[in-house]
């Protein structure tokens, strides 16, 4: 039973839970450990090297006071000029040791820095790569703000661990072990008495681990909320200002920032209990040893000198424990970040790549839908739609807004997989095509013409990155975008800026169009690709389309029926079903919906 | 060395001075407790243990436990309060930064990479908080240690102290050189972080396009380029830091060797006692810890400083579009809008988008704006709510220059629908109520009816359904209708509708137009349109051409008189009909 429960928490599920069952916490912890292991594994050798360097440095640093003591004992005796040579020799040795420490330290800092940066890079790339494989429905659920949080601030949290982790752990563990040995050798009884502290330390650490996991999880969740609200509200700054939404936005922001602050304060308070708590245990142990030792001394079972030495070393024993607790705190913070990251990495793509993709020779472009049912939520948007589009046909989809036209188009472009039924390209189920193959054959111009920051040329070339400049310009000319581009101050090299704000919306659509044209797919899907164009420009585009769509399969969605005129066939969609199907001419002369739609459209032009 | 950061951000700590004082006080007190503990231990050993009187042990033990408990409590208090103060300060800084960004004009946001702003708001403020919260404390402790040790050294042996002083020269020089070198690296690392964030942001928001073209691997390559550049820069900063940190330990070490040699010589010559030399050297050892920390703090200080520069660059930018001092609050506008010789250039661009535009909208009039793609219709529309300010001429509302009105009272008069419906991942209701939180259920219903947005009731939770990021869980036409409903909600005096029906089907369009006709009767409206049908709503039409209003009149007048107008609007019908 627990296996089922555990499995339902795959991926990012449970991410926003405040408290998780201990069962689940174990699953998360194992996941983090696995990820950490995978990240570190390729660098086992360099890490060993770095550990060796830090050992060398620590040893050399420890040798310095010893050598100084030696020099003072043996090389500096008042009035003994003969000592001078020995002093000189010892100072030279000392200088060498110091140089070794310095060289080792520098090498260690560089090497460990490189390892840390390499691990971060690996993780960044791995996460980014994985995100590319995840389907649109994941993005819609998870929101871009959270994705940004995972890829930026969560990875920064790991950076902190990598920057200081290795050196503090190695030095601290080394000192703890060394001093523990000294303690046991000094006096076994007192040494064993010291061990009494360990169960307490374990208990304290367990408590801290449980609590801090919760608090750092809250920190990561809160910073993601901050980023989510920040990115979305500022992306829509025009609407925010025009509708005077600033104060409400500020309220929300203050609230999420407050949550982030509180989570941080919580974590900090836990750390402020844990670190000094370890120290307090050290003090208590010291007191216990002191009393026990005192009794032993009184009974004559222990010399005073050993007790004194023991107490002095005991202090040095708990000093590095303090460092370890500090390290553990940073580790917990990084774990919480890794927990979130590993959750995303654990997400299975809902539109997965086939295990053994079928190859199609240059697709002909026949598309077929077999009894396709699909819904975003529980209610179906497309209901049992069957449709066969022969290669080379230009098909127009019309229907009321919200009827499911874009949804159908997105299914053909495999943004989502149908819930029931299947979609075939040249007889092959889309689910069996590699995404490379599919994207080369099917390209969609989406309803919202998103441009990336960068030049106009780069944005068009997005359709086919290896295109030459001439091809880019040819594509722009073909769709009628060349005129406006050449009137831009730097022509094709004009930076369109964030999301293309430098261009008017019609200009953005033209660029998006050119981008799709350059991609040269067998199946082209146009979802309201000309809705923001003025009529003459739209007409130009249509004229271009006529030649463009020769020998191509096309799915055109448009509310302006002028675009539909170039289609071989029209489908009318209503509430997720195909209600009419025929040539434009046949449907116009019929008595159905398309007839009514067309009449209304003609009237609207008058 | 980062002190400027302190000076700049100290005011943020001021509201929390009590916490800071408690933190400092308990820090000192815990130090005292920590120093007392060894003394008590010494007393135990020298007293009860040496004299073999175990009975006297217990009061000492009680004292020891008391001190340990006090030390724990005080350390906890120090860390807890300093956490409270520094995280509160961080939150304040972030809130202020966000408020500032929200207040900056649209053209600022057009020109800045969003990732650069985000990395400032998150990572840079974090860096500053870390420095002020931890670095500063260390810095103070360190400076104190230095001074104390220095005083002891001078008292012990002025000559050897002088040698040590000379050794400090390269350290200071090093610090200075590091300051110069590291500042530029720290800055470049932070800028690169912003670039990485920008790619991440674009790849997340542009995911539909990336998927539509299957360009995931290209995005990965782009990201990899930036991430690798970040790694290179980080490695460079590691390199510089490693050099500094090592030398900061190495130079004092060499000084130690020199002192040993010179002091040893002095002892041999009888000018110095062994005890004096040992004491001198043990004081030098006391500097090891602080020197180790110094490197760390110096780099942290540089990073905080460049981070604060980056913040300042944004905070220093003042919005040009603000309410002037003494601006007028317009209570209820009549809705008369005049453009008087309006010219407009986008900030930072040479090109005139609009020139010599004169328009006069009488209250209640609906003016349609027609023009080719890219002719400047959207630009003209966005001048009305002052998303941009005119570059020349002026626009008046009820005879007042827009710049003479308070921004919020001006914008309160205007209902606006943008050409791409900007929705937020909140409930439908919240999206509708954005500009008019006071509007009632009745008004919401009316607005939804006008925009034919009855589909809202079919959503799983009706008005409370969340619409997804940027409204993407709605269809294109649904988004646009919501945006329209938002614009007309609460009957604003002025409506600015930018191509509001581009994504709705013909039937729905006709219904909306019918409903809009009754709304438009009472309000002044600017209506950007591409389609003839919508023109029926307009009293007059202005044709924009080459940045000017080249023709102005009723639809039929212009159809007859202006060839371009005919080309823009009519021919198509003829073409289809023929
Ligand atoms: N990402 C989504 N998540 C949830 N529901 C969605 C999503 N996208 C669309 N829908 C819903 O599915 C239905 C069909 O939407 P679709 O976008 O296919 O309509 P459409 O025919 O393209 O309309 P339009 O002409 O307005 O673009 C609508 O009711 C819409 O609310
Ligand atoms: N932020 C900007 N900076 C510089 N130039 C811009 C900016 N935004 C738009 N432009 C330019 O200003 C001109 C007018 O743009 P605007 O968006 O006003 O056109 P429009 O008439 O609304 O066109 P459409 O019908 O395509 O929406 C265009 O040539 C565009 O390239
Ligand atoms: Mg659609
Ligand atoms: Mg426009």
Coordinates of C-alpha atoms and ligand atoms in Angstrom, one line a residue, chain A residues 136-137 140 374-377 379-382 398-410 416 447 527-528 557-559 573 576, chain B residues 208 455 458-460 466-468 471-481 503-505, ligand 1:
Chain A
X136 CA 3.1 22.1 -22.4
X137 CA 0.6 20.9 -19.8
X140 CA 0.8 25.5 -17.8
X374 CA -9.5 15.3 -25.7
X375 CA -10.0 17.7 -22.7
X376 CA -7.7 19.9 -20.7
X377 CA -9.6 19.3 -17.5
X379 CA -14.7 18.0 -19.4
X380 CA -13.9 17.0 -23.0
X381 CA -13.2 19.8 -25.4
X382 CA -13.0 17.6 -28.5
X398 CA -14.1 27.8 -38.6
X399 CA -16.4 28.0 -35.7
X400 CA -17.4 30.1 -32.7
X401 CA -14.7 31.1 -30.3
X402 CA -14.0 28.5 -27.8
X403 CA -15.3 25.7 -30.1
X404 CA -12.1 23.8 -30.0
X405 CA -10.3 24.9 -33.2
X406 CA -7.0 25.7 -31.6
X407 CA -7.2 22.6 -29.5
X408 CA -7.6 20.5 -32.6
X409 CA -4.6 22.2 -34.1
X410 CA -2.5 21.7 -31.0
X416 CA -0.8 17.3 -26.2
X447 CA -2.5 32.4 -32.0
X527 CA -4.0 29.6 -36.0
X528 CA -5.4 33.1 -36.7
X557 CA -8.0 28.7 -38.5
X558 CA -9.5 32.0 -39.2
X559 CA -12.5 34.1 -38.3
X573 CA -16.5 23.0 -35.5
X576 CA -15.9 20.1 -30.0
Chain B
X208 CA 4.7 27.3 -27.2
X455 CA -18.7 31.3 -21.3
X458 CA -19.4 27.3 -18.1
X459 CA -16.0 27.4 -16.5
X460 CA -15.5 24.8 -13.7
X466 CA -8.2 30.8 -12.4
X467 CA -7.3 31.6 -16.0
X468 CA -3.8 30.3 -16.0
X471 CA -4.8 33.6 -19.4
X472 CA -3.6 30.7 -21.5
X473 CA -6.2 28.3 -20.2
X474 CA -8.8 30.2 -22.2
X475 CA -9.2 30.2 -25.9
X476 CA -8.0 33.3 -27.9
X477 CA -11.4 34.7 -28.3
X478 CA -12.3 34.1 -24.7
X479 CA -9.3 36.0 -23.5
X480 CA -10.1 38.9 -25.7
X481 CA -13.7 39.1 -24.5
X503 CA -10.0 37.1 -32.4
X504 CA -13.8 36.6 -32.3
X505 CA -16.0 35.0 -34.8
Ligands
LIG1 N1 -4.7 25.3 -21.9 C1 -6.0 25.1 -21.6 N2 -6.4 24.7 -20.4 C2 -7.7 24.5 -20.1 N3 -8.7 24.8 -20.9 C3 -8.4 25.3 -22.1 C4 -7.0 25.4 -22.5 N4 -7.0 25.9 -23.8 C5 -8.3 26.0 -24.1 N5 -9.1 25.6 -23.2 C6 -10.6 25.6 -23.2 O1 -10.9 24.7 -24.3 C7 -12.0 25.2 -25.1 C8 -11.6 25.3 -26.5 O2 -10.5 26.2 -26.7 P1 -9.8 26.5 -28.1 O3 -8.7 27.3 -27.8 O4 -9.6 25.2 -28.8 O5 -11.0 27.3 -28.8 P2 -10.9 28.0 -30.2 O6 -11.9 27.3 -31.0 O7 -9.6 28.0 -30.7 O8 -11.4 29.5 -29.9 P3 -10.9 30.9 -30.4 O9 -11.5 31.1 -31.7 O10 -11.5 31.8 -29.4 O11 -9.4 30.8 -30.4 C9 -12.3 26.6 -24.5 O12 -13.5 26.4 -23.7 C10 -11.2 26.9 -23.6 O13 -11.6 27.6 -22.4

